[in-house]
Tab-separated table of C-alpha atoms and ligand atoms in Angstrom:
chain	number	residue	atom	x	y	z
A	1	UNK	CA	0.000	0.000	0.000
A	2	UNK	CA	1.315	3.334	-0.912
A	3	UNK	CA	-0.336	6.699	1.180
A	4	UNK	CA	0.570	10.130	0.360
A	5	UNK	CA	0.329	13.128	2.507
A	6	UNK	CA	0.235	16.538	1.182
A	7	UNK	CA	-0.220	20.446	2.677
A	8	UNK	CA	1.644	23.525	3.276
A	9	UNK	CA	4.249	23.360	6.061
A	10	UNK	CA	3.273	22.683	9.401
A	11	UNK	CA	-0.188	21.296	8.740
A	12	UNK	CA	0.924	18.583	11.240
A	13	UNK	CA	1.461	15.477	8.060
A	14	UNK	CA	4.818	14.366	9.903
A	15	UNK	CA	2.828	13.353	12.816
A	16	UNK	CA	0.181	11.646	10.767
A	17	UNK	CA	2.515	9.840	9.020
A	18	UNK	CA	4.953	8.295	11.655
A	19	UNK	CA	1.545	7.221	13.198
A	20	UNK	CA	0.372	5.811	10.186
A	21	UNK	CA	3.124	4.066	9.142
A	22	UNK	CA	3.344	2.199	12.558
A	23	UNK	CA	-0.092	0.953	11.975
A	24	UNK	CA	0.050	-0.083	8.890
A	25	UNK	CA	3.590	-1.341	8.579
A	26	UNK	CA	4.764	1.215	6.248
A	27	UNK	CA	8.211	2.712	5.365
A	28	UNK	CA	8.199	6.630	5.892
A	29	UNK	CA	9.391	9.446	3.593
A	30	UNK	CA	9.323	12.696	4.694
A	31	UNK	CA	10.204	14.435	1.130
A	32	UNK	CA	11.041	17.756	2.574
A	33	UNK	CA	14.033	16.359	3.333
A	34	UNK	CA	15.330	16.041	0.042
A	35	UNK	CA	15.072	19.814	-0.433
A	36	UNK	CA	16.506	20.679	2.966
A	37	UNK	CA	19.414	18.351	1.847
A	38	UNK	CA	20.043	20.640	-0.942
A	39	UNK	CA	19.527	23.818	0.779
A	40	UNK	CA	21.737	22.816	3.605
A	41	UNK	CA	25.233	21.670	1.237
A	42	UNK	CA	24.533	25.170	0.072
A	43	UNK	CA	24.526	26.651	3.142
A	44	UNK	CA	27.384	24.658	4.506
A	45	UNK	CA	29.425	25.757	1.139
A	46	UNK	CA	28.734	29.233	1.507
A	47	UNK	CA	26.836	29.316	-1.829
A	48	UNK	CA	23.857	31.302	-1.872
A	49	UNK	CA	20.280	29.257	-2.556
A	50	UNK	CA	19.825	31.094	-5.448
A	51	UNK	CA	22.824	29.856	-7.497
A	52	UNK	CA	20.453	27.095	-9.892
A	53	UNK	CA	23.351	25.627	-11.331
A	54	UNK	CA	24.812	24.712	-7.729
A	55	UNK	CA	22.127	23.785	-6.276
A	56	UNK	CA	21.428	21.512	-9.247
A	57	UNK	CA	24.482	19.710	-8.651
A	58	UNK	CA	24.236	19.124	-5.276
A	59	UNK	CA	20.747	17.480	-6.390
A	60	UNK	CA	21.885	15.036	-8.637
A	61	UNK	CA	24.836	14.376	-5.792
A	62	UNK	CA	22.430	13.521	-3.296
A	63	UNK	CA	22.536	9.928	-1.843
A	64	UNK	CA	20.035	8.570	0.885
A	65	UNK	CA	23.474	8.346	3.320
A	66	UNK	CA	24.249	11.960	2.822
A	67	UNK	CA	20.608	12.744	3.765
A	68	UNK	CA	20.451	11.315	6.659
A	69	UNK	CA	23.603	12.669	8.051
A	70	UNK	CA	22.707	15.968	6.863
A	71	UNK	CA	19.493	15.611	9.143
A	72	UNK	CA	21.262	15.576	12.282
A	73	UNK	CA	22.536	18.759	11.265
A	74	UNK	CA	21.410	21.762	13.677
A	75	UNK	CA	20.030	24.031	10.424
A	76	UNK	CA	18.382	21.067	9.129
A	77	UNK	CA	15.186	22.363	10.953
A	78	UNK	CA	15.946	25.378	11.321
A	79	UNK	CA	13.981	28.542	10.192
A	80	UNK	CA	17.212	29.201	8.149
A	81	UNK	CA	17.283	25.642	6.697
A	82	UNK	CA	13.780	25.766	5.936
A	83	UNK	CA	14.204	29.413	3.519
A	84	UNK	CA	17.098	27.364	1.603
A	85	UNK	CA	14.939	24.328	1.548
A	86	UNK	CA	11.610	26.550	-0.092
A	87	UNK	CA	13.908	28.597	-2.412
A	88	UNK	CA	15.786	25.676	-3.936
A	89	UNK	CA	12.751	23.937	-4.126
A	90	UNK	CA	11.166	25.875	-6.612
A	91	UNK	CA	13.502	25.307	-8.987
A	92	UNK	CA	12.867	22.398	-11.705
A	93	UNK	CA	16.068	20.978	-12.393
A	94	UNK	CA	16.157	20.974	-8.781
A	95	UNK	CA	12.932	18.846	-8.503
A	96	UNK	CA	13.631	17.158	-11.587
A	97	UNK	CA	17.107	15.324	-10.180
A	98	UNK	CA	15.599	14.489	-7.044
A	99	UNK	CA	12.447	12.718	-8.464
A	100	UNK	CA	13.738	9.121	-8.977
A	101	UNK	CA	15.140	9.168	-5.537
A	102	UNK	CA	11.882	9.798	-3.639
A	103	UNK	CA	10.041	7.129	-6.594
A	104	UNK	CA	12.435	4.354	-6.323
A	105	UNK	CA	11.835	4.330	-2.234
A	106	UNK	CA	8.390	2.891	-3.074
A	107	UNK	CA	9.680	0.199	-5.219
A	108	UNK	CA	11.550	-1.596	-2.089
A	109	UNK	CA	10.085	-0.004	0.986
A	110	UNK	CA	12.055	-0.850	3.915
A	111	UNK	CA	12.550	0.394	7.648
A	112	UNK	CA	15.228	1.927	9.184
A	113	UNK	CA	16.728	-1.147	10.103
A	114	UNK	CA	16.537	-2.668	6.719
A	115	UNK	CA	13.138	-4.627	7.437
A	116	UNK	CA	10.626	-5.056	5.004
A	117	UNK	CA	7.880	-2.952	5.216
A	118	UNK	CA	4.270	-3.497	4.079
A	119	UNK	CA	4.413	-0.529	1.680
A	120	UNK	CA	5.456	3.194	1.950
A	121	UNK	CA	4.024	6.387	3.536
A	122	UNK	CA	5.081	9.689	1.977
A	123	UNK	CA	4.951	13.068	3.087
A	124	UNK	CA	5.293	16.841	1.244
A	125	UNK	CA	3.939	18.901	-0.807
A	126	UNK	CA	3.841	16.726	-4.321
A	127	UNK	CA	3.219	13.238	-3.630
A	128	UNK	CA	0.065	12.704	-4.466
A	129	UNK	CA	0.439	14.255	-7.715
A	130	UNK	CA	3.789	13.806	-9.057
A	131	UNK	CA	6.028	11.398	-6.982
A	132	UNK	CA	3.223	8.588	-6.328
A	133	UNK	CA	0.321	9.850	-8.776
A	134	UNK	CA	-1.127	5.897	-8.869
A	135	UNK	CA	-0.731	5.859	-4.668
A	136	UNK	CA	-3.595	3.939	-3.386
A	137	UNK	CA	-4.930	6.790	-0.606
A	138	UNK	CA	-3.793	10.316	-1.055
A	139	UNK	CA	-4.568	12.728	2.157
A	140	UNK	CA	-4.212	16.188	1.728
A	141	UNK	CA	-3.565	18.169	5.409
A	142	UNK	CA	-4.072	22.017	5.713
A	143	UNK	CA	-4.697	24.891	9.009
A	144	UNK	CA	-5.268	27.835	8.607
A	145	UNK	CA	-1.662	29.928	8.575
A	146	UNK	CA	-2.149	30.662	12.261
A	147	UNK	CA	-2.509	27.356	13.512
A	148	UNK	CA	0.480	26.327	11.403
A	149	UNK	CA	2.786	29.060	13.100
A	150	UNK	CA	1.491	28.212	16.632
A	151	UNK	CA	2.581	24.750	15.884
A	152	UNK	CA	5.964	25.639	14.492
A	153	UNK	CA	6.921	28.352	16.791
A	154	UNK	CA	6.931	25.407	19.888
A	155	UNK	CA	8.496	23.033	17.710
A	156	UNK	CA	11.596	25.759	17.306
A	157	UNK	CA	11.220	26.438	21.020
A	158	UNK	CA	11.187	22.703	22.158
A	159	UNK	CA	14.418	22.222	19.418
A	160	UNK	CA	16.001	24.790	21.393
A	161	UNK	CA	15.891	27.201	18.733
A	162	UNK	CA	15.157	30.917	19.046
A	163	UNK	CA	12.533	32.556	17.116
A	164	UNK	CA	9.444	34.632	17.457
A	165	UNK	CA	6.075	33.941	16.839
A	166	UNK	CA	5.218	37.109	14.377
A	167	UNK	CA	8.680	35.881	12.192
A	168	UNK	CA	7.362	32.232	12.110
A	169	UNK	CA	4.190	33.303	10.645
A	170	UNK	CA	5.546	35.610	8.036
A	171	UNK	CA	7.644	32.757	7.228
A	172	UNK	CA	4.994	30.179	6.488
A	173	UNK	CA	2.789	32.941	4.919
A	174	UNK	CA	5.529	32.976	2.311
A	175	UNK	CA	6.611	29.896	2.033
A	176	UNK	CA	2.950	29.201	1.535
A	177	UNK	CA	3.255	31.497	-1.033
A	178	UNK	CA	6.080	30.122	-2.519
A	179	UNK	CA	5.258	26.142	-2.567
A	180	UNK	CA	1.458	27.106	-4.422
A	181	UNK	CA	2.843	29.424	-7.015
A	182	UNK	CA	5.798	27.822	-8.514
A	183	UNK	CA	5.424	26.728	-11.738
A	184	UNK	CA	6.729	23.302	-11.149
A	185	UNK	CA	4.832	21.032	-9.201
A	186	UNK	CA	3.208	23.575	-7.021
A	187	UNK	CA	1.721	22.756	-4.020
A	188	UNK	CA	-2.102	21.573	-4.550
A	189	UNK	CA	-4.381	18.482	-3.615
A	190	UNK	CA	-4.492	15.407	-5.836
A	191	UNK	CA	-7.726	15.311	-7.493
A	192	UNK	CA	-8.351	12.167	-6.205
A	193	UNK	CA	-7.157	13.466	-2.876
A	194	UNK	CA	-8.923	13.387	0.767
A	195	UNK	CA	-8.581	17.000	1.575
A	196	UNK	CA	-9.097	17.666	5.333
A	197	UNK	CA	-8.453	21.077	7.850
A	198	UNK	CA	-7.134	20.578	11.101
A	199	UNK	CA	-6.865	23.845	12.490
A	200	UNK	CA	-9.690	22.374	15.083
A	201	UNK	CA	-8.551	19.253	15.172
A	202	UNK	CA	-6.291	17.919	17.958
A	203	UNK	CA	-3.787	15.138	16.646
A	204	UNK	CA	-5.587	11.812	18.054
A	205	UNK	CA	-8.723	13.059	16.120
A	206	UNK	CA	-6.699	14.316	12.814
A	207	UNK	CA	-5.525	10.426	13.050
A	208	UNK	CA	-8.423	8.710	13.578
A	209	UNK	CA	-10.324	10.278	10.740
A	210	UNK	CA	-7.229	9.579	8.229
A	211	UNK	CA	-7.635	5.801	9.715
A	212	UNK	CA	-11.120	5.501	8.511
A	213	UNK	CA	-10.379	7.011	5.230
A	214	UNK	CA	-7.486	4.364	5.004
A	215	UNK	CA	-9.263	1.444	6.156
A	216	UNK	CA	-12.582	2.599	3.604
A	217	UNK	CA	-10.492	2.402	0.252
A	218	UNK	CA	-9.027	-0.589	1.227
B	1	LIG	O1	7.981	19.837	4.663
B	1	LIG	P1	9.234	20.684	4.856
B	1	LIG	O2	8.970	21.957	5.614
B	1	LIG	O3	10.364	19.912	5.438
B	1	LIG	O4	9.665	21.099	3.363
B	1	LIG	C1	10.759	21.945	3.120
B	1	LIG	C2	10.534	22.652	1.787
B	1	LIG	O5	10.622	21.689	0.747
B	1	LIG	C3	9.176	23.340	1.637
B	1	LIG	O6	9.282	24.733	1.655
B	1	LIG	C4	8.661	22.920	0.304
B	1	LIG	C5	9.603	21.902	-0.214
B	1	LIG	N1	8.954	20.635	-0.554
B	1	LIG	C6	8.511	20.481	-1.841
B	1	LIG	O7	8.586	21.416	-2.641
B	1	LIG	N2	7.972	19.291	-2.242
B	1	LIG	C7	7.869	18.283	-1.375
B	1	LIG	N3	7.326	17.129	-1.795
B	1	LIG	C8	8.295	18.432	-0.039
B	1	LIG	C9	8.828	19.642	0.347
């Protein structure tokens, strides 16, 4: 089974998905890593996001091995690692290079550990239309802007990292704007996507309701 989980940043999909993908046995792909990959060899080469050509390079560099020790890299989360992340994301050659990567994960889903897993679970803002258009359920997570920055201003806080609440919100507000108006692979539901708002919603409930969607189409 493959599941895809789309929305604008801090809609709360990470925490659907590492609950979903316990239940049903499924490897996890958080996509925005790829990008924040990208952004971050930029940033630790002291090239700026905007030079294409670099950032293009690093792309078709990027291994799963160097992603994963990238992640345990203090800007990986960061506000500043999330700007890189958005800018060089928008670019196509950027997205282009790093497309087999996220599709071949599905092909021979495994943990962690290098278990088998019963399928995959992706997260980001194309999977349901471009990485894993023939995915079997495709969710689609949004709050209202808000919400979102409430939510991202205590993860930042609980990381240890400093920030303030008015910056975090201008951020997503144009990152937002960013991720829905590039030309490539913008940011938009599936059309056969579940599209659901959990600005009310607390996490158990935002779960739950994905579960039932899950367990419907199957
Ligand atoms: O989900 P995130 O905040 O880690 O994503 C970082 C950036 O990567 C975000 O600004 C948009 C981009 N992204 C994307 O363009 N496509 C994806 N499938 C996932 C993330």
């Amino acid at each position: 089974m493959i599941i895809t989980i789309d929305g604008p940043a801090a809609a709360g999909k990470g925490t659907l998905a590492s609950k979903l993908s316990k239940k049903y046995n499924l490897a996890y792909f958080d996509t925005g890593m790829v990008y924040r990959a990208v952004g971050l060899e930029l940033m630790l080469a002291g090239i700026s996001p905007e030079d294409v050509e670099k950032a293009t390079d690093f792309a078709q560099k990027l291994t799963f091995q160097r992603m994963n020790e990238l992640s345990h890299h203090s800007e990986f989360r960061s506000a500043n690692g999330g700007k890189y992340a958005s800018v060089v994301s928008s670019y196509p050659q950027v997205r282009e290079a790093l497309l087999q990567m996220q599709q071949n994960f599905a092909k021979n889903p495994v943990f962690a550990d290098g278990s088998k897993a019963d399928g995959a679970i992706y997260d980001g803002r194309d999977t349901g239309t471009v990485v894993c258009p023939h995915a079997d359920v495709k969710l689609f997570i949004t709050a209202s802007p808000e919400v979102r920055a409430e939510r991202r201003y205590f993860e930042f806080m609980s990381r240890g990292h400093q920030a303030l609440y008015a910056d975090v919100l201008e951020d997503i507000k144009a990152r937002d704007k960013r991720d829905s108006e590039r030309a490539t692979a913008p940011m938009k539901p599936a059309e056969d996507a579940v599209i659901f708002d959990t600005s009310a919603l607390t996490i158990d409930e935002v779960y739950q309701k994905a579960v039932k969607i899950i367990d419907s189409k199957q």
